[in-house]
Short mmCIF file of C-alpha atoms in Angstrom, two decimals:
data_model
loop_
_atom_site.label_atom_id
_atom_site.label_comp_id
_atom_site.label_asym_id
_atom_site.label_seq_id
_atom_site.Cartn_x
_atom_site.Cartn_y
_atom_site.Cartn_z
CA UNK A 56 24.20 -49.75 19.53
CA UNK A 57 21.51 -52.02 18.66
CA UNK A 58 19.03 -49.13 19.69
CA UNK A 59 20.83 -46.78 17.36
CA UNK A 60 20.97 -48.92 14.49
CA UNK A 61 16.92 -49.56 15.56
CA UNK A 62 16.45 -45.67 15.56
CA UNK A 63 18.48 -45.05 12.04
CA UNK A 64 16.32 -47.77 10.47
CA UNK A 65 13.11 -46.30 11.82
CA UNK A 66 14.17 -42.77 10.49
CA UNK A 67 15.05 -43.94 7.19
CA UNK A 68 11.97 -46.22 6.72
CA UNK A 69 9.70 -43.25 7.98
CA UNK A 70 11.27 -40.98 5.45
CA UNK A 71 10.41 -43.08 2.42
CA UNK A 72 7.05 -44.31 3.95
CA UNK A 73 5.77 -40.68 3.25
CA UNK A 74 3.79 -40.38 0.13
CA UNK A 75 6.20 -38.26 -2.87
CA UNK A 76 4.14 -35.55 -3.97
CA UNK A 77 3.63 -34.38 -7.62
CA UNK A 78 5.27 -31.20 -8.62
CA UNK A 79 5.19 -28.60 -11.26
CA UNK A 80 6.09 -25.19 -11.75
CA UNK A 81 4.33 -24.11 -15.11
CA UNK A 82 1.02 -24.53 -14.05
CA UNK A 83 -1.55 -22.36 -15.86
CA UNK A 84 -3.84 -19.84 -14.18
CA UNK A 85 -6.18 -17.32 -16.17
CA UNK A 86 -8.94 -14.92 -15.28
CA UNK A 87 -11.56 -13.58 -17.66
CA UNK A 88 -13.91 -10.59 -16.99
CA UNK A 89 -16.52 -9.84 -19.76
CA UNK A 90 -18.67 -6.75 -19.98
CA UNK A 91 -19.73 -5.13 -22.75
CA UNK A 92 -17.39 -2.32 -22.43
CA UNK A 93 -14.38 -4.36 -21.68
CA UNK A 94 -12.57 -7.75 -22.33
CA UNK A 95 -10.22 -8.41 -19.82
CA UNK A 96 -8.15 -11.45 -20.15
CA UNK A 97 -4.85 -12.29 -18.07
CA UNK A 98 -3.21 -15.45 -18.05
CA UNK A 99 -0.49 -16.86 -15.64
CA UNK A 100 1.72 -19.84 -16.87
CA UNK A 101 4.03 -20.19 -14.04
CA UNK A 102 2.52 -21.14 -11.61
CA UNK A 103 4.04 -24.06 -8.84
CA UNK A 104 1.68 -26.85 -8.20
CA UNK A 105 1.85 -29.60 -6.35
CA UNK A 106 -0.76 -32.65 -5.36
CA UNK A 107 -0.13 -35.34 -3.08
CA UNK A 108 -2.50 -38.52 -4.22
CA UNK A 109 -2.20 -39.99 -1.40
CA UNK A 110 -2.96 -37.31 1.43
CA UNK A 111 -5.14 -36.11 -0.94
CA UNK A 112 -3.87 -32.43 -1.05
CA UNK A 113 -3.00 -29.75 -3.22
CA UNK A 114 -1.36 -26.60 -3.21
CA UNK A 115 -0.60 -23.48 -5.53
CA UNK A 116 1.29 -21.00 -5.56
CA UNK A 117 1.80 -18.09 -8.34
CA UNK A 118 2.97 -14.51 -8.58
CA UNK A 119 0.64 -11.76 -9.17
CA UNK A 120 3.01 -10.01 -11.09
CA UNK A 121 3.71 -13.53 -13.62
CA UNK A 122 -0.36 -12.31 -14.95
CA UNK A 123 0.08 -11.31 -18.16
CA UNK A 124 -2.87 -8.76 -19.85
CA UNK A 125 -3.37 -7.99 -23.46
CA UNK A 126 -2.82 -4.22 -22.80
CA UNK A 127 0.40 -2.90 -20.76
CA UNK A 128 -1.83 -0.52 -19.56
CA UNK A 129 -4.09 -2.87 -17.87
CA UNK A 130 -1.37 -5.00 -16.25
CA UNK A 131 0.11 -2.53 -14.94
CA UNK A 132 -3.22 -0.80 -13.17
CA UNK A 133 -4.01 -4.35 -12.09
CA UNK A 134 -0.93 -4.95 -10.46
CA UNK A 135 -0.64 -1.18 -8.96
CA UNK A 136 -4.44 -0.35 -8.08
CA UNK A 137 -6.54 -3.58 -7.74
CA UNK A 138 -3.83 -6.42 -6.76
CA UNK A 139 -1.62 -4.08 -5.38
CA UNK A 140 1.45 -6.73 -6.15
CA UNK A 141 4.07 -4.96 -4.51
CA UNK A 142 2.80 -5.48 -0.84
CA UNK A 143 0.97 -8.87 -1.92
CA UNK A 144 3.44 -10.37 -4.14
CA UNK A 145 1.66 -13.81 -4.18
CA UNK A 146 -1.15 -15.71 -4.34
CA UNK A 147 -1.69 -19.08 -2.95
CA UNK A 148 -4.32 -21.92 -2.81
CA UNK A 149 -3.99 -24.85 -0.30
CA UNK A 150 -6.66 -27.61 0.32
CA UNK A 151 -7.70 -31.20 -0.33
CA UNK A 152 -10.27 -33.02 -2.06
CA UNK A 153 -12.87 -35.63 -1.80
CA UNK A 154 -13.25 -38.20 -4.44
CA UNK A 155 -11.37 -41.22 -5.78
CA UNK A 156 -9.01 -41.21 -8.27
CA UNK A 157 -7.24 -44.55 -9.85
CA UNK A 158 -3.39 -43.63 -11.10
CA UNK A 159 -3.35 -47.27 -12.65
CA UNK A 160 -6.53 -46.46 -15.27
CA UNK A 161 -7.24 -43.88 -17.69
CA UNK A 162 -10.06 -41.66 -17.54
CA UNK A 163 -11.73 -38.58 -16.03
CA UNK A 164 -12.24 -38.59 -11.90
CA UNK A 165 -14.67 -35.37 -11.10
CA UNK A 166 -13.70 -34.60 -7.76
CA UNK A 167 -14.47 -31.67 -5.22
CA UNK A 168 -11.35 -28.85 -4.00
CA UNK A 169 -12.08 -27.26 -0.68
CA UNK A 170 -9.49 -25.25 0.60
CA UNK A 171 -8.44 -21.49 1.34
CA UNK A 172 -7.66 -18.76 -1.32
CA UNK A 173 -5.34 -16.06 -0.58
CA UNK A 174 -5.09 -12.90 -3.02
CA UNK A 175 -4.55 -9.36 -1.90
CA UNK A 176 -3.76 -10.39 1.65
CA UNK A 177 -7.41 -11.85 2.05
CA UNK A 178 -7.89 -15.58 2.87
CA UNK A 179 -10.41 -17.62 2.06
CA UNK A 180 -13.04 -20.54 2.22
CA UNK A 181 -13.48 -21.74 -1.42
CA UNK A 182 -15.02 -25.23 -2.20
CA UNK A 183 -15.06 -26.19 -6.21
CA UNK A 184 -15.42 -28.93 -8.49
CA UNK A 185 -12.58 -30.05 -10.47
CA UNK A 186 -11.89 -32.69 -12.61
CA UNK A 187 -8.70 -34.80 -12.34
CA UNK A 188 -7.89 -36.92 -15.23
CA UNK A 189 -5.20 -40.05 -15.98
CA UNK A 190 -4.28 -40.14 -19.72
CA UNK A 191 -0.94 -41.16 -21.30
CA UNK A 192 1.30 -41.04 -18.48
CA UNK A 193 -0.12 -37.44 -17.20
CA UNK A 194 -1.94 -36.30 -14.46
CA UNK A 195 -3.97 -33.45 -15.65
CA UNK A 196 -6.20 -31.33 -13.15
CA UNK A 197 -8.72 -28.50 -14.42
CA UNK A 198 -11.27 -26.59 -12.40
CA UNK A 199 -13.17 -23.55 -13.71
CA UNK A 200 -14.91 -21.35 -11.23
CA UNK A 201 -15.73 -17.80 -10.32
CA UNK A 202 -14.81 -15.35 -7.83
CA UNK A 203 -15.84 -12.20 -6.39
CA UNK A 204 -13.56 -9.01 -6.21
CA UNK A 205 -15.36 -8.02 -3.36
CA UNK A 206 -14.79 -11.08 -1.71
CA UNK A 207 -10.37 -10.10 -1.48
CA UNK A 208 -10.98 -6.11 -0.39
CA UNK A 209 -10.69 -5.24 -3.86
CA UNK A 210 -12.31 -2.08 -4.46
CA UNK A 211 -14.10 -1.15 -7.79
CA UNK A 212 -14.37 2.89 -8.28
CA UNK A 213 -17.45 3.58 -9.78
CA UNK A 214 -15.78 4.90 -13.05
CA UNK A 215 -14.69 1.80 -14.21
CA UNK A 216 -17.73 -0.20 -12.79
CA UNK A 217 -19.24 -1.01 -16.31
CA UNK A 218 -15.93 -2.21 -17.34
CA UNK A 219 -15.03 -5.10 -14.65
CA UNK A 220 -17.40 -7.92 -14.49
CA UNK A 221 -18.93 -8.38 -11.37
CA UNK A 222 -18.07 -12.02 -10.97
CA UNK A 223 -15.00 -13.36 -12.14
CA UNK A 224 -14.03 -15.98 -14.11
CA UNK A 225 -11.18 -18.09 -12.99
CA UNK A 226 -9.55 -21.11 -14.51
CA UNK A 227 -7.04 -23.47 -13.78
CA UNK A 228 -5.05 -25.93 -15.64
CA UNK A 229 -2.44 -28.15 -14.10
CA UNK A 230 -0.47 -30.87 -16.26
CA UNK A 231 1.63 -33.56 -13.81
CA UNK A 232 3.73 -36.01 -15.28
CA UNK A 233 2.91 -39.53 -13.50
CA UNK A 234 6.08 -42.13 -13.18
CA UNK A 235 4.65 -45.25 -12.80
CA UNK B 209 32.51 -43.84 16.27
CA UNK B 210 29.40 -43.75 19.19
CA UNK B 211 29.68 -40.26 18.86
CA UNK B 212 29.58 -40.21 14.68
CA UNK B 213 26.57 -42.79 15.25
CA UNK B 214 24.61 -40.48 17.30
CA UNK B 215 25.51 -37.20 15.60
CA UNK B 216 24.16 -38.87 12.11
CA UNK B 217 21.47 -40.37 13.57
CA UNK B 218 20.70 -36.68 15.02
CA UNK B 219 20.90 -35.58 11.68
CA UNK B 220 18.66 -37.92 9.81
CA UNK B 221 16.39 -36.77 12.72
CA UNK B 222 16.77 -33.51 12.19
CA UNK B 223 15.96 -34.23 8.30
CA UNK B 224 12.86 -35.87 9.12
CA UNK B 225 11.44 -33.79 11.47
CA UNK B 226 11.58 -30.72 8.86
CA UNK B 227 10.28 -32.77 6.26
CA UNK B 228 7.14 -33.57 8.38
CA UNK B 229 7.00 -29.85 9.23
CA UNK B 230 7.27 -28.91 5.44
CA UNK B 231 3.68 -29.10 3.83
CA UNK B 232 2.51 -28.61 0.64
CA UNK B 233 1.90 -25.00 1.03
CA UNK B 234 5.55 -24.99 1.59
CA UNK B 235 6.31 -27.07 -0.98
CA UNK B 236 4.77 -24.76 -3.34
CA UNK B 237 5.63 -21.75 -2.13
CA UNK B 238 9.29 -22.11 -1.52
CA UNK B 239 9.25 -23.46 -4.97
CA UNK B 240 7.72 -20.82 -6.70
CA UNK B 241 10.97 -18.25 -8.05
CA UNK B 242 10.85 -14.56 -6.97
CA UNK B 243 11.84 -13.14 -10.48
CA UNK B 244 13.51 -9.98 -10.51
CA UNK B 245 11.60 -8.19 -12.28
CA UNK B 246 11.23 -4.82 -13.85
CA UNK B 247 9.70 -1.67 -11.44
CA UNK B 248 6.65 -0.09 -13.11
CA UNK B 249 4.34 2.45 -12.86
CA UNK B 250 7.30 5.14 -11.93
CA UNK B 251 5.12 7.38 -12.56
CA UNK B 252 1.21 7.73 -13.81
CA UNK B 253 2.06 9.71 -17.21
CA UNK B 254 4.10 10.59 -19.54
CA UNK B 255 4.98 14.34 -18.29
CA UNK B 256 5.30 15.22 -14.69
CA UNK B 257 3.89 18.46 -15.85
CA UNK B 258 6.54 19.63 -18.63
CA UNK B 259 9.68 17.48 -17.90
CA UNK B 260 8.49 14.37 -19.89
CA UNK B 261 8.82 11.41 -16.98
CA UNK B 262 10.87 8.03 -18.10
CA UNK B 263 7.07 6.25 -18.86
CA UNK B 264 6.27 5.82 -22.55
CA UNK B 265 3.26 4.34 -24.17
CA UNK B 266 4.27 0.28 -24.34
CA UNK B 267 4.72 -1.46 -27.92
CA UNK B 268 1.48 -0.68 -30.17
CA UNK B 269 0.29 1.83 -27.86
CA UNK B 270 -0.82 5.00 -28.89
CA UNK B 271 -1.33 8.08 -26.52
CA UNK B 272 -2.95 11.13 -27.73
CA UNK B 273 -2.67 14.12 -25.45
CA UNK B 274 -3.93 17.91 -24.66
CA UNK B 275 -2.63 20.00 -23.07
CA UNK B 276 -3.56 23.30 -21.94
CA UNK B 277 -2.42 26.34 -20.13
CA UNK B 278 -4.79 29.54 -19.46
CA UNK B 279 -3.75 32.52 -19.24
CA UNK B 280 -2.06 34.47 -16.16
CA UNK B 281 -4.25 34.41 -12.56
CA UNK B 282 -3.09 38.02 -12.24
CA UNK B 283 -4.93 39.65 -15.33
CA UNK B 284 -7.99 40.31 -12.94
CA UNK B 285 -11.23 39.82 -12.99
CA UNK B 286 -12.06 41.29 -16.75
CA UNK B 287 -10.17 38.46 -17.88
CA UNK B 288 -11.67 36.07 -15.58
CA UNK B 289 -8.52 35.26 -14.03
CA UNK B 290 -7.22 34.46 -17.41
CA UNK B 291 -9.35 31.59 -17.91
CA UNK B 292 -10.33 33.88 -21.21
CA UNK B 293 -7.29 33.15 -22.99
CA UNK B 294 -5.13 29.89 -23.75
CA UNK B 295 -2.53 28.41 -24.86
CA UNK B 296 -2.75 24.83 -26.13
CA UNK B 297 -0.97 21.40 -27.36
CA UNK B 298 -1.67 18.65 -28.94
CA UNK B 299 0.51 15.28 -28.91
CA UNK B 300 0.44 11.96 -30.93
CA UNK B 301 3.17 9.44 -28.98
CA UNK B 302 3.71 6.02 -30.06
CA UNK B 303 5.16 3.23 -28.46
CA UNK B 304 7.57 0.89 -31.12
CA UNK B 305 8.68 -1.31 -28.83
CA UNK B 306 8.56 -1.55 -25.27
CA UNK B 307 11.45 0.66 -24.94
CA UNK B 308 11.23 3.04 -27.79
CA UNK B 309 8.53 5.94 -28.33
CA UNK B 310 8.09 8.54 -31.17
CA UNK B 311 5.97 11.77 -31.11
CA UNK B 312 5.05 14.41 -32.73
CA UNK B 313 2.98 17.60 -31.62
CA UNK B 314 1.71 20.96 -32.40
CA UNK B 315 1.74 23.91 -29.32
CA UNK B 316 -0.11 27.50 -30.10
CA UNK B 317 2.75 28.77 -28.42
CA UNK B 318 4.37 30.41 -31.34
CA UNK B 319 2.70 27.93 -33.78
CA UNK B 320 5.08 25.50 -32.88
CA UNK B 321 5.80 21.56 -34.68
CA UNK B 322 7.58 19.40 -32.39
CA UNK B 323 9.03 15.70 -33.16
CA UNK B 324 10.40 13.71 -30.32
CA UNK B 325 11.67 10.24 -29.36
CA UNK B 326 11.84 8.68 -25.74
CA UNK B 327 14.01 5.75 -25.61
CA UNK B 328 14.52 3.59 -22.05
CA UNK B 329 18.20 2.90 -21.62
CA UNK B 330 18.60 1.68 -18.23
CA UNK B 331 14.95 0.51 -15.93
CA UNK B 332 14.71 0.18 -12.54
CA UNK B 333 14.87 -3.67 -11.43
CA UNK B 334 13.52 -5.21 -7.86
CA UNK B 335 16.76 -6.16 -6.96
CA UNK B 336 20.31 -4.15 -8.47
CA UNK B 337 19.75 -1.74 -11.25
CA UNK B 338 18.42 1.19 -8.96
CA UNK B 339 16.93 3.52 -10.87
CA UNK B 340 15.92 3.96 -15.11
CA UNK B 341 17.70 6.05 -17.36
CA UNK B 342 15.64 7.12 -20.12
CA UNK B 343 17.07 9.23 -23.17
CA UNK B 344 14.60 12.01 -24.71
CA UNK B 345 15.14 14.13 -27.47
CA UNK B 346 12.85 16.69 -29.62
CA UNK B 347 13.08 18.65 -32.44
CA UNK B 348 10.71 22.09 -32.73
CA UNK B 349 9.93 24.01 -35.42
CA UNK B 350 8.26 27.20 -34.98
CA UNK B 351 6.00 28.62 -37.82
CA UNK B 352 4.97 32.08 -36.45
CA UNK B 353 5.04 34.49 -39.42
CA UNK B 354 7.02 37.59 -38.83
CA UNK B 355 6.30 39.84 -41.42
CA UNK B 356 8.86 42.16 -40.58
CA UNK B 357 11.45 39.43 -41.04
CA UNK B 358 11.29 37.46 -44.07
CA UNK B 359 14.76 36.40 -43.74
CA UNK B 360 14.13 33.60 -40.87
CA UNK B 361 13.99 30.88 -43.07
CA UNK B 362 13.83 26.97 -41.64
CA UNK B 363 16.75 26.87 -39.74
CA UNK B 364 16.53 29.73 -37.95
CA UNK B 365 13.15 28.66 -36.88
CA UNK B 366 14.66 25.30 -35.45
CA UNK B 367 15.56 24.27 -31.99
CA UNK B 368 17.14 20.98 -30.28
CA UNK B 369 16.45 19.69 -27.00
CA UNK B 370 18.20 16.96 -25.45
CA UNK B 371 17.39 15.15 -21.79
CA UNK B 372 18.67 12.40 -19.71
CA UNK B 373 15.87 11.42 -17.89
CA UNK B 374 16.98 9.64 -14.63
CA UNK B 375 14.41 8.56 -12.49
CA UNK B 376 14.01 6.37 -9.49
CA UNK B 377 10.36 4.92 -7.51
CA UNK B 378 11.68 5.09 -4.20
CA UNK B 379 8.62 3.30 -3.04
CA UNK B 380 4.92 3.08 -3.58
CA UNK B 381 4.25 6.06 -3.31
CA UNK B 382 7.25 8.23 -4.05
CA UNK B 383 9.13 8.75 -7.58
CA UNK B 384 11.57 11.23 -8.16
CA UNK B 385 13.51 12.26 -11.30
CA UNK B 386 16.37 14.04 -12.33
CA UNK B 387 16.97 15.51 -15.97
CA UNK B 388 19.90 17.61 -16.90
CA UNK B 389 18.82 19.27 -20.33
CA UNK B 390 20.84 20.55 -23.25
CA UNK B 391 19.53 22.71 -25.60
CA UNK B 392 20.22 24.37 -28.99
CA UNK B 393 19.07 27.35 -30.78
CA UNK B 394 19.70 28.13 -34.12
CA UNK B 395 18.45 31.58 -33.59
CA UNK B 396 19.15 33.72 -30.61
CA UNK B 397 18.22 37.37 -30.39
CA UNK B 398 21.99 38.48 -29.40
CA UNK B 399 25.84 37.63 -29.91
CA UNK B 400 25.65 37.40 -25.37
CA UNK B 401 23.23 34.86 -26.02
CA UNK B 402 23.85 31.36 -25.61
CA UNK B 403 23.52 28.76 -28.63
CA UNK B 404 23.77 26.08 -26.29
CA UNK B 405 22.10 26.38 -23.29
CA UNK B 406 21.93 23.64 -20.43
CA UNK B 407 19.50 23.12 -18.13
CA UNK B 408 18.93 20.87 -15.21
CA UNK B 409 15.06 19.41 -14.19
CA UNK B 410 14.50 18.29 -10.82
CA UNK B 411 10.87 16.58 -10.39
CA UNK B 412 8.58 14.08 -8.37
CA UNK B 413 5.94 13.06 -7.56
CA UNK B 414 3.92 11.80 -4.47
CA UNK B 415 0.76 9.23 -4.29
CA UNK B 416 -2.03 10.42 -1.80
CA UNK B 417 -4.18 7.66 -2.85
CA UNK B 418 -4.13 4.60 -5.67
CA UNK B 419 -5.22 6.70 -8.22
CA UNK B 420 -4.62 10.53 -7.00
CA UNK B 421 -0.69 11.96 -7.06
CA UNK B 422 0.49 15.52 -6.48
CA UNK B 423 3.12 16.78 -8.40
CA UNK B 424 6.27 18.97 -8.86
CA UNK B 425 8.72 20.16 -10.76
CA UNK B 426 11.23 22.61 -11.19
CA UNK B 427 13.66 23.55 -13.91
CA UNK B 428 17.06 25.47 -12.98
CA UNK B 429 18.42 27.49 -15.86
CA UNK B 430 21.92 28.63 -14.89
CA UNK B 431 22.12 32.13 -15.49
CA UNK B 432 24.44 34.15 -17.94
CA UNK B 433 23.68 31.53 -20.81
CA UNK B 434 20.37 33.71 -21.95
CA UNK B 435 20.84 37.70 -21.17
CA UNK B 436 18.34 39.55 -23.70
CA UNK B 437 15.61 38.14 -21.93
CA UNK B 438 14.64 38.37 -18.35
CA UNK B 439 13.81 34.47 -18.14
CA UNK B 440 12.75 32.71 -14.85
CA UNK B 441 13.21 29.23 -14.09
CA UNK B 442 10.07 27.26 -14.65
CA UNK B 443 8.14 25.72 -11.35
CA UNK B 444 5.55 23.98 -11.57
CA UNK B 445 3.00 22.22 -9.49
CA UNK B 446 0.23 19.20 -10.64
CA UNK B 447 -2.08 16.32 -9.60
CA UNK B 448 -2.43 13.63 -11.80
CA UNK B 449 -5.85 11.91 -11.44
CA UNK B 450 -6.06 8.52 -13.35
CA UNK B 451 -9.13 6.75 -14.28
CA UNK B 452 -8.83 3.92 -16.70
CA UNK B 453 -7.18 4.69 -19.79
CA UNK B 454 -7.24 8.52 -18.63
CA UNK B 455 -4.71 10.47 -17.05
CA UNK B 456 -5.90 13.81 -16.03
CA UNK B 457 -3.43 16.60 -14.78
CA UNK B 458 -4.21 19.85 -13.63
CA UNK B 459 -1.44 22.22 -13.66
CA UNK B 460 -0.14 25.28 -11.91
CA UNK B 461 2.71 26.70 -13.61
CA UNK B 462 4.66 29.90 -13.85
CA UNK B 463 5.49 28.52 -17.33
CA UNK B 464 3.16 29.28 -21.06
CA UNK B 465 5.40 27.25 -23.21
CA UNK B 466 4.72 23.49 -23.09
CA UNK B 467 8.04 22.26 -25.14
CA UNK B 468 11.43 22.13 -23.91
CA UNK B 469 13.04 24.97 -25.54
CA UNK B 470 9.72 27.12 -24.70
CA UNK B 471 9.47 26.03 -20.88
CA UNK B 472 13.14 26.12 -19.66
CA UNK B 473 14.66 28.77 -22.29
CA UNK B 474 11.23 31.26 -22.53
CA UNK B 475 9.80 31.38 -18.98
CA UNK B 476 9.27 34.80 -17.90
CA UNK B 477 6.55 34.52 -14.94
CA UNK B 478 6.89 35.06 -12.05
CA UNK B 479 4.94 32.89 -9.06
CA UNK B 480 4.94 35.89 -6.35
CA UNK B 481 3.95 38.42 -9.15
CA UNK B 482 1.04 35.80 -9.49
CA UNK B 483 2.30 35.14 -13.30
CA UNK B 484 0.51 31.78 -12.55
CA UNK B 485 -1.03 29.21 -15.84
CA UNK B 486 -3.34 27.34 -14.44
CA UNK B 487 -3.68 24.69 -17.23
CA UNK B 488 -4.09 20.78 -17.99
CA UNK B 489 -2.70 17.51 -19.53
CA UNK B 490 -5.06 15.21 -20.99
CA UNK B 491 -3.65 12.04 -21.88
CA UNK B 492 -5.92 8.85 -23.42
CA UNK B 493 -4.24 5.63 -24.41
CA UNK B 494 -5.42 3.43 -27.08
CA UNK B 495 -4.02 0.42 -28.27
CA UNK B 496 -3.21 -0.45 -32.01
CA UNK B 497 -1.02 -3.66 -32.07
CA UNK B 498 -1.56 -6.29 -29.39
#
């Protein structure tokens, strides 16, 4: 009995020991490609978030589909020809980062993400500065960076060359409400 | 009680071990809501290759279109296959809301005005709704002068065309649609003639590559509704080739007429007399309103 009551206790304690990630689900997510020919813009505000201060990890997680273009036209090429949405529904980022960040003080902690990208069924090694910041009772995390289309298997036909950038812009946004 | 001890305690094991197994990646990704959302991209334009399809330009888009039959393969070789003569259409369509299109256009084909509307009733979701119903209807006006008979005067010139469009994307690749068609006639040549004459489309098409589909259509006319002329039913073959903002099709067809009262009511060829158009659409899209 005494064992039992031992084990239950353990259990419990072990369960609230672990560190209570942060959470979101309306993360924001936008890529920007800018040629002369064409502005391509498409934004993504849905996206689930989540960071864990303590184990220092993050993780994202957003449907393809959820990007939203200026032009019908575009969204729907993007999600049919490039992102091809209906066999890769989602996209996903998981990693950690390196630097310190103080929950108890305001201000901006520049850290660096490494972790894995997956878009279009292609996963991969991605390390990136970010910034995390403390500020009125929010956690807010930003990162701008840019990827490669090439990079996923995501094939450019030469006809439309001029009118996707070769490099991507991508830019996240990620607002966490802290309970202190 | 032992037992309740050890079957909770089991439990709160079981608890923890999935939480430990459950990492952020999970987290995230069994938080992140599968919407059901609405199936595009049912097909690449607006016309299989006559039979409009259930797509429309979106809100503030504007599509402007050509299309354009030759003449017959079998007039020979002094007519260069018939690639000396042709038959053409343009087409203005406009998207007023997501759901609702207007057009208007202007075929050779017995100088004819057409106005149209495309409105989505039912679309295709992920998960339930199976398939979109679309509702299309058009209005053409021929202007050919008959000198010999002054009499035919606006209505007479007049015909009606309405279409359920009902259309499902079976997968990636494959779309198929089914249209039953009534049309009116203000003018037919004889009393055995048919006002009213229905119709029924049967159409698909299949993807060979992202950007590449072949086409088909065909467009059963029951028969004793038109007698005076020997009509066919019009079949027609395509591949749509899309690049960017284009949509190219290039046609066979047994088929001149490029309207619904000329295409399902006026077809006379024949495909094994070799009464073939070979012909294309043009469509480009442009956006007005964002």
């Amino acid at each position: 009995m005494k064992v039992l009551s031992i084990t239950i206790a353990a259990v419990l304690l072990s369960m609230f020991a672990s560190s209570q990630p942060l959470i979101t689900r309306n993360g924001f997510l936008g890529f920007y490609s800018k040629t002369p020919m064409e502005d391509i813009k498409a934004e993504n505000n849905q996206v689930v978030a989540a960071i864990d201060l303590q184990k220092k990890s993050l993780a994202f997680s957003a449907l393809v589909k959820s990007f939203l273009f200026r032009k019908e036209l575009m969204q729907q090429h993007f999600n049919e020809n490039y992102a091809e949405s209906d066999t890769y529904p989602k996209t996903s980022f998981t990693g950690s980062y390196t630097g310190e960040v103080n929950t108890q003080k305001e201000g901006s902690y520049p850290v660096q993400v490494s972790g894995k990208i997956t878009f279009h069924g292609v996963t991969k090694d991605v390390t990136v500065p970010a910034v995390l910041q403390i500020q009125g009772g929010k956690l807010t995390g930003t990162a701008n960076f840019q990827l490669l289309p090439g990079d996923f298997n995501i094939k450019i036909p030469s006809v439309v060359r001029d009118k996707i950038a070769e490099r991507i812009d991508v830019k996240v946004k990620v607002d966490y409400p802290i309970n202190h | 009680m032992q037992k309740f001890y050890i079957f909770i305690s089991f439990l709160l094991f079981g608890s923890c071990i999935k939480a430990q197994d459950s990492s952020l990646a999970q987290l995230v990704n069994d938080s992140s809501i599968n919407e059901n959302s609405i199936v595009k991209g049912t097909f690449k334009a607006t016309q299989i290759v006559n039979m409009p399809t259930i797509e429309s330009p979106a809100k503030g888009g504007l599509q402007f279109m050509i299309m354009h039959r030759f003449g017959r393969l079998n007039e020979g070789a002094y007519e260069l296959w018939g690639l000396d003569n042709a038959t053409i259409r343009f087409a203005l369509d406009y998207g007023i809301s997501d759901r609702l299109s207007i057009g208007i256009g202007r075929s050779s084909h017995d100088k004819t005005y057409d106005g149209s509307f495309k409105w989505k009733a039912l679309q295709q979701k992920e998960q339930g709704m199976p398939f979109s119903a679309s509702l299309y209807g058009l209005i053409a006006y021929s202007t050919l002068k008959y000198s010999d008979k002054p009499y035919l005067n606006g209505t007479f010139r007049t015909s009606y065309l309405t279409q359920a469009l009902l259309a499902r994307k079976f997968s990636r690749n494959l779309s198929l649609q089914l249209a039953p068609s009534w049309m009116h006639f203000n003018l037919v040549p004889t009393e055995e003639d048919n006002n009213n004459v229905f119709a029924i489309g049967f159409g698909g098409r299949m993807k060979v590559s992202k950007r590449v589909s072949i086409n088909a259509e065909y467009n059963y006319v029951p028969d004793g509704q038109i007698v005076t002329n020997d009509i066919t039913n019009s079949l027609s073959f395509g591949m749509d080739i899309e690049t960017g903002g284009h949509v190219f099709q290039l046609v066979f067809s047994n088929s001149q007429g490029m309207v619904g009262p000329a295409y399902l009511a006026k077809t006379t060829g024949k495909w094994g007399d070799g009464d073939i158009y070979f012909g294309f659409n043009i469509t480009r899209a442009f956006t007005l309103k964002r």
